[in-house]
Amino acid sequence: MRNFLSISDCPVELLKELLRTSARLKSLYGVGGNDLCLSGKILAMLFEKPSLRTRISFHVAMTDLGGSAIYIKPEDIGGIGSREPIKDLARVLSRYVNCIMARTFEHKTITELAEYATVPVINALTNRLHPCQAMADVLTIQEHCEDIKGVKIAFIGDGNNVARSLAFACAKLGMNMVVASPAGYELDAETIEKANQISAETVRQTNDPGVAVLDADIIYTDTWVSMGQEEEKQKRRADFAGFQVNAELVKSAPANVKIMHCLPAYRGFEITDEVTESPNSIMFDQAENRLHFQRALLKKLLG
Ligand code: CP
Ligand code: NVA
């Protein structure tokens, strides 16, 4: 494996291996001596958008494995693709560090970084995809459901980067997903087709959240206003009314349904405080598992 840009590009066996390694590393976390397999290795972390989980969990993952990380804000380097072309940035960074992780607006920025870098490139979220999140989510589902095979996820809300990566994870790893979105905010047809080509009848779309959750093992939601969409906030909040994950919606699902959210959660909008804090919520396990999945990923790419 050279880069980690999209789950759709990764062989199933590799994804399963990463999940096994994540679980093993998690079980050993804090017990006995650290595995310092990345001693002397350096990760560059480029962020065009804010981050709590991704930034800190990658930094901790590198440190835990004996390596180090450098955080780079676009303004530090005169903007990504502004002061110098992305292809030059990729080649220069590759001469200094062992791996580049980037969170960008345009997906093309990360594919161009990967095309010209001579070290592995990791997608830490683009407008299109969030693969590290989806893999940490699968690890979390695996911990809470006996078998991930056949697990039914009802994704309520925006057919966005998080939904798209989750759809590819479902297709690769034998889960099913129904995405309930308001008209105009559905997961794009191309993604649904691609996921269903990987594995038939994996992903479907509806405009009815009540029906989507009826037989769900997991209810998953994400913000209605992703980073970069702040100007559309008012319109989006109006358009998504009726798509909130609240106690009433959860009541329509099986009693042991698990509630997931990649976080940050905007309580009172896509989800209520009550549901976020309920015993069914496994959101903080998801957040923790970012660290364990990324330790496995870094070990695989750089170890
Ligand atoms: N879920 C997630 O990626 O969080 P951050 O934006 O805080 O990194
Ligand atoms: N869809 C959200 C995910 C945040 C982790 C965003 O892109 O802002």
PDB file of C-alpha atoms and ligand atoms in Angstrom:
ATOM      1  CA  MET A   1       0.000   0.000   0.000  1.00  0.00           C
ATOM      2  CA  ARG A   2       1.414   3.356  -1.043  1.00  0.00           C
ATOM      3  CA  ASN A   3      -1.192   5.972  -0.003  1.00  0.00           C
ATOM      4  CA  PHE A   4      -4.440   6.017   1.946  1.00  0.00           C
ATOM      5  CA  LEU A   5      -6.747   8.302  -0.007  1.00  0.00           C
ATOM      6  CA  SER A   6     -10.001   6.378  -0.379  1.00  0.00           C
ATOM      7  CA  ILE A   7     -11.385   3.131   1.026  1.00  0.00           C
ATOM      8  CA  SER A   8     -12.704   2.360  -2.451  1.00  0.00           C
ATOM      9  CA  ASP A   9      -9.096   1.910  -3.699  1.00  0.00           C
ATOM     10  CA  CYS A  10      -8.068  -0.477  -0.913  1.00  0.00           C
ATOM     11  CA  PRO A  11      -8.216  -4.258  -1.257  1.00  0.00           C
ATOM     12  CA  VAL A  12     -10.591  -5.898   1.247  1.00  0.00           C
ATOM     13  CA  GLU A  13      -7.775  -8.018   2.696  1.00  0.00           C
ATOM     14  CA  LEU A  14      -5.757  -4.911   3.472  1.00  0.00           C
ATOM     15  CA  LEU A  15      -8.726  -3.253   5.208  1.00  0.00           C
ATOM     16  CA  LYS A  16      -9.266  -6.390   7.285  1.00  0.00           C
ATOM     17  CA  GLU A  17      -5.584  -6.522   8.170  1.00  0.00           C
ATOM     18  CA  LEU A  18      -5.696  -2.870   9.284  1.00  0.00           C
ATOM     19  CA  LEU A  19      -8.730  -3.629  11.464  1.00  0.00           C
ATOM     20  CA  ARG A  20      -6.983  -6.616  13.043  1.00  0.00           C
ATOM     21  CA  THR A  21      -3.866  -4.563  13.734  1.00  0.00           C
ATOM     22  CA  SER A  22      -5.965  -1.703  15.156  1.00  0.00           C
ATOM     23  CA  ALA A  23      -7.710  -4.078  17.566  1.00  0.00           C
ATOM     24  CA  ARG A  24      -4.413  -5.670  18.597  1.00  0.00           C
ATOM     25  CA  LEU A  25      -2.696  -2.316  19.144  1.00  0.00           C
ATOM     26  CA  LYS A  26      -5.710  -1.099  21.114  1.00  0.00           C
ATOM     27  CA  SER A  27      -5.637  -4.143  23.394  1.00  0.00           C
ATOM     28  CA  LEU A  28      -1.965  -3.473  24.137  1.00  0.00           C
ATOM     29  CA  TYR A  29      -2.312   0.302  24.522  1.00  0.00           C
ATOM     30  CA  GLY A  30      -0.836   1.473  27.789  1.00  0.00           C
ATOM     31  CA  VAL A  31       0.194  -2.082  28.692  1.00  0.00           C
ATOM     32  CA  GLY A  32       3.929  -2.746  28.793  1.00  0.00           C
ATOM     33  CA  GLY A  33       6.507  -1.167  26.515  1.00  0.00           C
ATOM     34  CA  ASN A  34       5.557   0.841  23.430  1.00  0.00           C
ATOM     35  CA  ASP A  35       6.207  -0.492  19.958  1.00  0.00           C
ATOM     36  CA  LEU A  36       8.695   2.131  18.713  1.00  0.00           C
ATOM     37  CA  CYS A  37       8.629   0.930  15.110  1.00  0.00           C
ATOM     38  CA  LEU A  38       8.443   4.499  13.743  1.00  0.00           C
ATOM     39  CA  SER A  39      11.502   5.723  15.621  1.00  0.00           C
ATOM     40  CA  GLY A  40      13.115   8.522  13.581  1.00  0.00           C
ATOM     41  CA  LYS A  41      10.094   8.822  11.225  1.00  0.00           C
ATOM     42  CA  ILE A  42       8.429  12.191  10.688  1.00  0.00           C
ATOM     43  CA  LEU A  43       4.856  12.928   9.606  1.00  0.00           C
ATOM     44  CA  ALA A  44       3.930  16.302   8.044  1.00  0.00           C
ATOM     45  CA  MET A  45       0.329  17.266   8.852  1.00  0.00           C
ATOM     46  CA  LEU A  46      -1.144  19.867   6.489  1.00  0.00           C
ATOM     47  CA  PHE A  47      -4.490  21.335   7.568  1.00  0.00           C
ATOM     48  CA  GLU A  48      -6.617  23.711   5.462  1.00  0.00           C
ATOM     49  CA  LYS A  49      -9.488  23.282   7.961  1.00  0.00           C
ATOM     50  CA  PRO A  50      -9.776  23.055  11.757  1.00  0.00           C
ATOM     51  CA  SER A  51      -9.464  19.750  13.618  1.00  0.00           C
ATOM     52  CA  LEU A  52      -9.445  18.358  17.124  1.00  0.00           C
ATOM     53  CA  ARG A  53      -9.658  14.576  16.708  1.00  0.00           C
ATOM     54  CA  THR A  54      -7.636  14.122  13.520  1.00  0.00           C
ATOM     55  CA  ARG A  55      -4.801  16.436  14.420  1.00  0.00           C
ATOM     56  CA  ILE A  56      -4.322  15.241  17.980  1.00  0.00           C
ATOM     57  CA  SER A  57      -4.865  11.524  17.295  1.00  0.00           C
ATOM     58  CA  PHE A  58      -2.330  11.513  14.435  1.00  0.00           C
ATOM     59  CA  HIS A  59       0.181  13.431  16.560  1.00  0.00           C
ATOM     60  CA  VAL A  60      -0.304  11.042  19.474  1.00  0.00           C
ATOM     61  CA  ALA A  61      -0.157   8.021  17.142  1.00  0.00           C
ATOM     62  CA  MET A  62       3.212   9.122  15.705  1.00  0.00           C
ATOM     63  CA  THR A  63       4.616   9.927  19.153  1.00  0.00           C
ATOM     64  CA  ASP A  64       3.361   6.644  20.596  1.00  0.00           C
ATOM     65  CA  LEU A  65       5.125   4.680  17.839  1.00  0.00           C
ATOM     66  CA  GLY A  66       8.388   6.539  18.438  1.00  0.00           C
ATOM     67  CA  GLY A  67       8.127   9.066  15.596  1.00  0.00           C
ATOM     68  CA  SER A  68       7.230  12.738  15.475  1.00  0.00           C
ATOM     69  CA  ALA A  69       4.813  15.049  13.687  1.00  0.00           C
ATOM     70  CA  ILE A  70       4.941  18.589  12.298  1.00  0.00           C
ATOM     71  CA  TYR A  71       1.700  20.596  12.110  1.00  0.00           C
ATOM     72  CA  ILE A  72       1.510  22.964   9.137  1.00  0.00           C
ATOM     73  CA  LYS A  73      -1.182  25.611   8.676  1.00  0.00           C
ATOM     74  CA  PRO A  74      -1.614  26.838   5.085  1.00  0.00           C
ATOM     75  CA  GLU A  75      -0.672  30.392   6.139  1.00  0.00           C
ATOM     76  CA  ASP A  76       2.681  29.091   7.453  1.00  0.00           C
ATOM     77  CA  ILE A  77       3.652  28.106   3.928  1.00  0.00           C
ATOM     78  CA  GLY A  78       1.818  30.836   2.013  1.00  0.00           C
ATOM     79  CA  GLY A  79      -1.203  28.640   1.217  1.00  0.00           C
ATOM     80  CA  ILE A  80      -1.440  25.229  -0.401  1.00  0.00           C
ATOM     81  CA  GLY A  81      -0.943  25.754  -4.116  1.00  0.00           C
ATOM     82  CA  SER A  82      -0.625  29.563  -3.803  1.00  0.00           C
ATOM     83  CA  ARG A  83       3.004  30.402  -2.992  1.00  0.00           C
ATOM     84  CA  GLU A  84       4.172  27.485  -5.090  1.00  0.00           C
ATOM     85  CA  PRO A  85       2.473  24.722  -7.077  1.00  0.00           C
ATOM     86  CA  ILE A  86       1.128  21.710  -5.167  1.00  0.00           C
ATOM     87  CA  LYS A  87       3.465  19.452  -7.134  1.00  0.00           C
ATOM     88  CA  ASP A  88       6.488  21.381  -5.807  1.00  0.00           C
ATOM     89  CA  LEU A  89       5.154  21.315  -2.246  1.00  0.00           C
ATOM     90  CA  ALA A  90       4.716  17.531  -2.523  1.00  0.00           C
ATOM     91  CA  ARG A  91       8.227  16.964  -3.835  1.00  0.00           C
ATOM     92  CA  VAL A  92       9.910  19.303  -1.336  1.00  0.00           C
ATOM     93  CA  LEU A  93       8.084  17.836   1.675  1.00  0.00           C
ATOM     94  CA  SER A  94       8.993  14.342   0.453  1.00  0.00           C
ATOM     95  CA  ARG A  95      12.675  15.269   0.799  1.00  0.00           C
ATOM     96  CA  TYR A  96      12.191  16.127   4.491  1.00  0.00           C
ATOM     97  CA  VAL A  97       9.540  13.828   5.939  1.00  0.00           C
ATOM     98  CA  ASN A  98       8.516  10.174   5.696  1.00  0.00           C
ATOM     99  CA  CYS A  99       4.780  10.688   5.273  1.00  0.00           C
ATOM    100  CA  ILE A 100       2.349  13.500   4.433  1.00  0.00           C
ATOM    101  CA  MET A 101      -1.130  13.710   5.935  1.00  0.00           C
ATOM    102  CA  ALA A 102      -3.449  16.412   4.624  1.00  0.00           C
ATOM    103  CA  ARG A 103      -6.921  17.817   5.275  1.00  0.00           C
ATOM    104  CA  THR A 104      -7.958  19.861   2.273  1.00  0.00           C
ATOM    105  CA  PHE A 105     -11.038  21.471   0.783  1.00  0.00           C
ATOM    106  CA  GLU A 106     -10.711  20.149  -2.765  1.00  0.00           C
ATOM    107  CA  HIS A 107     -10.207  16.418  -3.156  1.00  0.00           C
ATOM    108  CA  LYS A 108      -8.006  17.185  -6.150  1.00  0.00           C
ATOM    109  CA  THR A 109      -5.472  18.837  -3.822  1.00  0.00           C
ATOM    110  CA  ILE A 110      -4.812  15.539  -2.074  1.00  0.00           C
ATOM    111  CA  THR A 111      -4.706  13.470  -5.256  1.00  0.00           C
ATOM    112  CA  GLU A 112      -2.198  15.943  -6.689  1.00  0.00           C
ATOM    113  CA  LEU A 113      -0.098  15.792  -3.507  1.00  0.00           C
ATOM    114  CA  ALA A 114      -0.136  11.994  -3.784  1.00  0.00           C
ATOM    115  CA  GLU A 115       0.745  12.065  -7.469  1.00  0.00           C
ATOM    116  CA  TYR A 116       3.936  14.060  -6.909  1.00  0.00           C
ATOM    117  CA  ALA A 117       4.973  12.984  -3.401  1.00  0.00           C
ATOM    118  CA  THR A 118       7.556  10.237  -3.142  1.00  0.00           C
ATOM    119  CA  VAL A 119       6.371   9.348   0.380  1.00  0.00           C
ATOM    120  CA  PRO A 120       2.944   7.996   1.427  1.00  0.00           C
ATOM    121  CA  VAL A 121       0.055  10.466   1.526  1.00  0.00           C
ATOM    122  CA  ILE A 122      -2.900  10.055   3.910  1.00  0.00           C
ATOM    123  CA  ASN A 123      -6.312  11.652   3.407  1.00  0.00           C
ATOM    124  CA  ALA A 124      -7.285  13.337   6.685  1.00  0.00           C
ATOM    125  CA  LEU A 125     -10.600  14.598   5.187  1.00  0.00           C
ATOM    126  CA  THR A 126     -11.455  16.363   1.969  1.00  0.00           C
ATOM    127  CA  ASN A 127     -14.792  17.786   0.830  1.00  0.00           C
ATOM    128  CA  ARG A 128     -15.330  14.395  -0.773  1.00  0.00           C
ATOM    129  CA  LEU A 129     -14.024  11.726   1.636  1.00  0.00           C
ATOM    130  CA  HIS A 130     -13.014  10.979   5.231  1.00  0.00           C
ATOM    131  CA  PRO A 131     -11.544   7.448   5.077  1.00  0.00           C
ATOM    132  CA  CYS A 132      -9.728   7.414   8.453  1.00  0.00           C
ATOM    133  CA  GLN A 133     -13.020   8.274  10.134  1.00  0.00           C
ATOM    134  CA  ALA A 134     -14.895   5.480   8.369  1.00  0.00           C
ATOM    135  CA  MET A 135     -12.281   2.873   9.290  1.00  0.00           C
ATOM    136  CA  ALA A 136     -12.309   3.968  12.956  1.00  0.00           C
ATOM    137  CA  ASP A 137     -16.102   3.703  12.721  1.00  0.00           C
ATOM    138  CA  VAL A 138     -15.900   0.116  11.461  1.00  0.00           C
ATOM    139  CA  LEU A 139     -13.526  -0.737  14.320  1.00  0.00           C
ATOM    140  CA  THR A 140     -16.104   0.725  16.726  1.00  0.00           C
ATOM    141  CA  ILE A 141     -18.987  -1.186  15.141  1.00  0.00           C
ATOM    142  CA  GLN A 142     -16.930  -4.366  15.381  1.00  0.00           C
ATOM    143  CA  GLU A 143     -16.537  -3.774  19.119  1.00  0.00           C
ATOM    144  CA  HIS A 144     -20.258  -3.227  19.697  1.00  0.00           C
ATOM    145  CA  CYS A 145     -21.892  -5.687  17.285  1.00  0.00           C
ATOM    146  CA  GLU A 146     -20.929  -9.345  17.295  1.00  0.00           C
ATOM    147  CA  ASP A 147     -20.176  -9.447  13.595  1.00  0.00           C
ATOM    148  CA  ILE A 148     -19.900  -6.509  11.209  1.00  0.00           C
ATOM    149  CA  LYS A 149     -21.271  -8.661   8.366  1.00  0.00           C
ATOM    150  CA  GLY A 150     -24.869  -7.684   7.701  1.00  0.00           C
ATOM    151  CA  VAL A 151     -24.858  -4.721  10.105  1.00  0.00           C
ATOM    152  CA  LYS A 152     -27.447  -2.119   9.034  1.00  0.00           C
ATOM    153  CA  ILE A 153     -26.473   1.528   9.267  1.00  0.00           C
ATOM    154  CA  ALA A 154     -29.090   4.276   8.935  1.00  0.00           C
ATOM    155  CA  PHE A 155     -27.189   7.443   8.053  1.00  0.00           C
ATOM    156  CA  ILE A 156     -29.484  10.406   8.741  1.00  0.00           C
ATOM    157  CA  GLY A 157     -28.584  13.750   7.182  1.00  0.00           C
ATOM    158  CA  ASP A 158     -26.160  15.081   4.635  1.00  0.00           C
ATOM    159  CA  GLY A 159     -24.816  12.802   1.887  1.00  0.00           C
ATOM    160  CA  ASN A 160     -21.373  14.249   2.560  1.00  0.00           C
ATOM    161  CA  ASN A 161     -17.710  13.191   2.885  1.00  0.00           C
ATOM    162  CA  VAL A 162     -18.394  11.099   6.002  1.00  0.00           C
ATOM    163  CA  ALA A 163     -21.395   9.338   4.424  1.00  0.00           C
ATOM    164  CA  ARG A 164     -19.439   8.656   1.232  1.00  0.00           C
ATOM    165  CA  SER A 165     -16.469   7.016   2.973  1.00  0.00           C
ATOM    166  CA  LEU A 166     -18.833   5.017   5.169  1.00  0.00           C
ATOM    167  CA  ALA A 167     -20.662   3.793   2.056  1.00  0.00           C
ATOM    168  CA  PHE A 168     -17.366   2.506   0.619  1.00  0.00           C
ATOM    169  CA  ALA A 169     -16.483   0.866   3.965  1.00  0.00           C
ATOM    170  CA  CYS A 170     -19.891  -0.866   3.987  1.00  0.00           C
ATOM    171  CA  ALA A 171     -19.412  -2.114   0.432  1.00  0.00           C
ATOM    172  CA  LYS A 172     -15.934  -3.477   1.148  1.00  0.00           C
ATOM    173  CA  LEU A 173     -16.700  -5.023   4.524  1.00  0.00           C
ATOM    174  CA  GLY A 174     -20.179  -6.505   4.153  1.00  0.00           C
ATOM    175  CA  MET A 175     -22.374  -3.948   5.928  1.00  0.00           C
ATOM    176  CA  ASN A 176     -25.511  -2.247   4.574  1.00  0.00           C
ATOM    177  CA  MET A 177     -26.355   1.419   4.612  1.00  0.00           C
ATOM    178  CA  VAL A 178     -29.456   3.461   4.008  1.00  0.00           C
ATOM    179  CA  VAL A 179     -28.927   7.194   3.706  1.00  0.00           C
ATOM    180  CA  ALA A 180     -31.915   9.368   4.637  1.00  0.00           C
ATOM    181  CA  SER A 181     -31.465  12.927   3.388  1.00  0.00           C
ATOM    182  CA  PRO A 182     -33.666  15.838   2.406  1.00  0.00           C
ATOM    183  CA  ALA A 183     -34.124  16.348  -1.340  1.00  0.00           C
ATOM    184  CA  GLY A 184     -31.014  17.958  -2.803  1.00  0.00           C
ATOM    185  CA  TYR A 185     -28.654  16.635  -0.121  1.00  0.00           C
ATOM    186  CA  GLU A 186     -28.590  12.958  -1.084  1.00  0.00           C
ATOM    187  CA  LEU A 187     -25.453  10.904  -1.530  1.00  0.00           C
ATOM    188  CA  ASP A 188     -24.520  11.305  -5.209  1.00  0.00           C
ATOM    189  CA  ALA A 189     -25.682   8.627  -7.621  1.00  0.00           C
ATOM    190  CA  GLU A 190     -22.113   7.908  -8.751  1.00  0.00           C
ATOM    191  CA  THR A 191     -21.056   6.954  -5.193  1.00  0.00           C
ATOM    192  CA  ILE A 192     -24.104   4.748  -4.703  1.00  0.00           C
ATOM    193  CA  GLU A 193     -23.448   3.041  -8.019  1.00  0.00           C
ATOM    194  CA  LYS A 194     -19.755   2.551  -7.225  1.00  0.00           C
ATOM    195  CA  ALA A 195     -20.513   1.126  -3.765  1.00  0.00           C
ATOM    196  CA  ASN A 196     -23.125  -1.217  -5.212  1.00  0.00           C
ATOM    197  CA  GLN A 197     -20.704  -2.342  -7.901  1.00  0.00           C
ATOM    198  CA  ILE A 198     -18.214  -3.301  -5.187  1.00  0.00           C
ATOM    199  CA  SER A 199     -20.993  -5.220  -3.411  1.00  0.00           C
ATOM    200  CA  ALA A 200     -24.548  -5.426  -4.738  1.00  0.00           C
ATOM    201  CA  GLU A 201     -27.357  -3.687  -2.832  1.00  0.00           C
ATOM    202  CA  THR A 202     -25.063  -2.233  -0.161  1.00  0.00           C
ATOM    203  CA  VAL A 203     -26.275   1.368  -0.214  1.00  0.00           C
ATOM    204  CA  ARG A 204     -29.655   2.914  -0.851  1.00  0.00           C
ATOM    205  CA  GLN A 205     -31.077   6.364  -0.465  1.00  0.00           C
ATOM    206  CA  THR A 206     -34.382   7.521   1.006  1.00  0.00           C
ATOM    207  CA  ASN A 207     -35.969  10.788   2.047  1.00  0.00           C
ATOM    208  CA  ASP A 208     -37.689   9.209   5.071  1.00  0.00           C
ATOM    209  CA  PRO A 209     -35.609   8.997   8.281  1.00  0.00           C
ATOM    210  CA  GLY A 210     -38.425   7.182  10.157  1.00  0.00           C
ATOM    211  CA  VAL A 211     -38.386   4.299   7.670  1.00  0.00           C
ATOM    212  CA  ALA A 212     -34.559   4.257   7.492  1.00  0.00           C
ATOM    213  CA  VAL A 213     -34.136   3.525  11.205  1.00  0.00           C
ATOM    214  CA  LEU A 214     -36.829   0.807  11.554  1.00  0.00           C
ATOM    215  CA  ASP A 215     -34.432  -2.164  11.479  1.00  0.00           C
ATOM    216  CA  ALA A 216     -31.165  -0.266  12.040  1.00  0.00           C
ATOM    217  CA  ASP A 217     -28.314  -1.584  14.185  1.00  0.00           C
ATOM    218  CA  ILE A 218     -26.649   1.821  13.963  1.00  0.00           C
ATOM    219  CA  ILE A 219     -28.012   5.341  13.560  1.00  0.00           C
ATOM    220  CA  TYR A 220     -25.256   7.627  12.289  1.00  0.00           C
ATOM    221  CA  THR A 221     -25.365  11.351  11.756  1.00  0.00           C
ATOM    222  CA  ASP A 222     -23.001  14.228  10.994  1.00  0.00           C
ATOM    223  CA  THR A 223     -23.230  18.000  10.916  1.00  0.00           C
ATOM    224  CA  TRP A 224     -25.631  19.612   8.461  1.00  0.00           C
ATOM    225  CA  VAL A 225     -23.025  22.304   7.779  1.00  0.00           C
ATOM    226  CA  SER A 226     -19.613  20.925   6.907  1.00  0.00           C
ATOM    227  CA  MET A 227     -16.424  22.966   7.080  1.00  0.00           C
ATOM    228  CA  GLY A 228     -16.442  25.370   4.146  1.00  0.00           C
ATOM    229  CA  GLN A 229     -20.269  25.556   3.983  1.00  0.00           C
ATOM    230  CA  GLU A 230     -20.650  28.165   6.741  1.00  0.00           C
ATOM    231  CA  GLU A 231     -22.310  30.659   4.369  1.00  0.00           C
ATOM    232  CA  GLU A 232     -25.111  28.155   3.697  1.00  0.00           C
ATOM    233  CA  LYS A 233     -25.738  27.603   7.404  1.00  0.00           C
ATOM    234  CA  GLN A 234     -29.199  29.182   7.606  1.00  0.00           C
ATOM    235  CA  LYS A 235     -30.512  27.556   4.462  1.00  0.00           C
ATOM    236  CA  ARG A 236     -29.120  24.157   5.417  1.00  0.00           C
ATOM    237  CA  ARG A 237     -30.566  24.296   8.927  1.00  0.00           C
ATOM    238  CA  ALA A 238     -33.989  25.014   7.428  1.00  0.00           C
ATOM    239  CA  ASP A 239     -33.668  22.337   4.740  1.00  0.00           C
ATOM    240  CA  PHE A 240     -32.600  19.645   7.225  1.00  0.00           C
ATOM    241  CA  ALA A 241     -35.488  20.240   9.642  1.00  0.00           C
ATOM    242  CA  GLY A 242     -37.126  16.848  10.214  1.00  0.00           C
ATOM    243  CA  PHE A 243     -33.783  15.039   9.898  1.00  0.00           C
ATOM    244  CA  GLN A 244     -32.669  15.465  13.500  1.00  0.00           C
ATOM    245  CA  VAL A 245     -31.574  12.399  15.438  1.00  0.00           C
ATOM    246  CA  ASN A 246     -33.731  12.838  18.537  1.00  0.00           C
ATOM    247  CA  ALA A 247     -35.472  10.597  21.096  1.00  0.00           C
ATOM    248  CA  GLU A 248     -38.560  10.273  18.922  1.00  0.00           C
ATOM    249  CA  LEU A 249     -36.591   8.991  15.927  1.00  0.00           C
ATOM    250  CA  VAL A 250     -34.524   6.660  18.121  1.00  0.00           C
ATOM    251  CA  LYS A 251     -37.787   5.225  19.517  1.00  0.00           C
ATOM    252  CA  SER A 252     -38.683   3.972  16.018  1.00  0.00           C
ATOM    253  CA  ALA A 253     -35.460   1.904  15.919  1.00  0.00           C
ATOM    254  CA  PRO A 254     -34.716  -1.360  17.774  1.00  0.00           C
ATOM    255  CA  ALA A 255     -34.113  -0.722  21.501  1.00  0.00           C
ATOM    256  CA  ASN A 256     -30.406  -1.614  21.399  1.00  0.00           C
ATOM    257  CA  VAL A 257     -29.600   0.619  18.392  1.00  0.00           C
ATOM    258  CA  LYS A 258     -26.212   2.324  18.689  1.00  0.00           C
ATOM    259  CA  ILE A 259     -25.859   6.031  17.955  1.00  0.00           C
ATOM    260  CA  MET A 260     -22.795   7.231  16.087  1.00  0.00           C
ATOM    261  CA  HIS A 261     -21.474  10.670  15.120  1.00  0.00           C
ATOM    262  CA  CYS A 262     -17.999  11.474  13.814  1.00  0.00           C
ATOM    263  CA  LEU A 263     -18.037  14.668  15.944  1.00  0.00           C
ATOM    264  CA  PRO A 264     -17.998  17.603  16.392  1.00  0.00           C
ATOM    265  CA  ALA A 265     -21.739  17.390  17.188  1.00  0.00           C
ATOM    266  CA  TYR A 266     -23.957  20.457  16.955  1.00  0.00           C
ATOM    267  CA  ARG A 267     -26.476  19.621  19.670  1.00  0.00           C
ATOM    268  CA  GLY A 268     -29.952  20.929  18.939  1.00  0.00           C
ATOM    269  CA  PHE A 269     -29.381  20.646  15.185  1.00  0.00           C
ATOM    270  CA  GLU A 270     -28.472  17.261  13.653  1.00  0.00           C
ATOM    271  CA  ILE A 271     -28.690  15.576  17.074  1.00  0.00           C
ATOM    272  CA  THR A 272     -30.095  16.359  20.498  1.00  0.00           C
ATOM    273  CA  ASP A 273     -28.082  16.546  23.691  1.00  0.00           C
ATOM    274  CA  GLU A 274     -30.322  13.791  25.119  1.00  0.00           C
ATOM    275  CA  VAL A 275     -29.417  11.298  22.372  1.00  0.00           C
ATOM    276  CA  THR A 276     -25.736  12.295  22.414  1.00  0.00           C
ATOM    277  CA  GLU A 277     -25.569  11.584  26.146  1.00  0.00           C
ATOM    278  CA  SER A 278     -27.765   8.447  26.053  1.00  0.00           C
ATOM    279  CA  PRO A 279     -26.373   4.978  26.894  1.00  0.00           C
ATOM    280  CA  ASN A 280     -26.860   4.001  23.230  1.00  0.00           C
ATOM    281  CA  SER A 281     -24.274   6.573  22.133  1.00  0.00           C
ATOM    282  CA  ILE A 282     -20.865   5.144  21.165  1.00  0.00           C
ATOM    283  CA  MET A 283     -19.425   8.425  19.839  1.00  0.00           C
ATOM    284  CA  PHE A 284     -16.518   8.655  22.221  1.00  0.00           C
ATOM    285  CA  ASP A 285     -15.435   5.123  21.354  1.00  0.00           C
ATOM    286  CA  GLN A 286     -15.433   6.294  17.739  1.00  0.00           C
ATOM    287  CA  ALA A 287     -13.276   9.281  18.654  1.00  0.00           C
ATOM    288  CA  GLU A 288     -10.852   7.064  20.598  1.00  0.00           C
ATOM    289  CA  ASN A 289     -10.642   4.569  17.757  1.00  0.00           C
ATOM    290  CA  ARG A 290      -9.291   7.235  15.419  1.00  0.00           C
ATOM    291  CA  LEU A 291      -6.061   6.861  17.404  1.00  0.00           C
ATOM    292  CA  HIS A 292      -5.935   3.071  17.203  1.00  0.00           C
ATOM    293  CA  PHE A 293      -6.823   2.844  13.512  1.00  0.00           C
ATOM    294  CA  GLN A 294      -4.262   5.506  12.638  1.00  0.00           C
ATOM    295  CA  ARG A 295      -1.550   3.759  14.652  1.00  0.00           C
ATOM    296  CA  ALA A 296      -2.244   0.654  12.554  1.00  0.00           C
ATOM    297  CA  LEU A 297      -2.270   2.691   9.341  1.00  0.00           C
ATOM    298  CA  LEU A 298       1.001   4.507  10.095  1.00  0.00           C
ATOM    299  CA  LYS A 299       2.642   1.233  11.087  1.00  0.00           C
ATOM    300  CA  LYS A 300       1.546  -0.313   7.794  1.00  0.00           C
ATOM    301  CA  LEU A 301       2.635   2.634   5.627  1.00  0.00           C
ATOM    302  CA  LEU A 302       5.884   3.477   7.422  1.00  0.00           C
ATOM    303  CA  GLY A 303       6.849   0.553   9.639  1.00  0.00           C
TER     304      GLY A 303
HETATM  305  N1   CP B   1     -14.168  13.660  13.262  1.00  0.00           N
HETATM  306  C1   CP B   1     -13.149  14.457  12.949  1.00  0.00           C
HETATM  307  O1   CP B   1     -12.478  14.294  11.926  1.00  0.00           O
HETATM  308  O2   CP B   1     -12.924  15.459  13.836  1.00  0.00           O
HETATM  309  P1   CP B   1     -11.947  16.693  13.665  1.00  0.00           P
HETATM  310  O3   CP B   1     -12.529  17.584  12.596  1.00  0.00           O
HETATM  311  O4   CP B   1     -11.930  17.369  15.001  1.00  0.00           O
HETATM  312  O5   CP B   1     -10.594  16.192  13.257  1.00  0.00           O
HETATM  313  N1  NVA B   2     -18.702  16.558   7.347  1.00  0.00           N
HETATM  314  C1  NVA B   2     -17.893  17.218   8.335  1.00  0.00           C
HETATM  315  C2  NVA B   2     -17.021  16.243   9.036  1.00  0.00           C
HETATM  316  C3  NVA B   2     -16.223  16.817  10.174  1.00  0.00           C
HETATM  317  C4  NVA B   2     -15.300  15.819  10.806  1.00  0.00           C
HETATM  318  C5  NVA B   2     -17.044  18.277   7.650  1.00  0.00           C
HETATM  319  O1  NVA B   2     -16.542  18.027   6.548  1.00  0.00           O
HETATM  320  O2  NVA B   2     -16.929  19.373   8.205  1.00  0.00           O
END
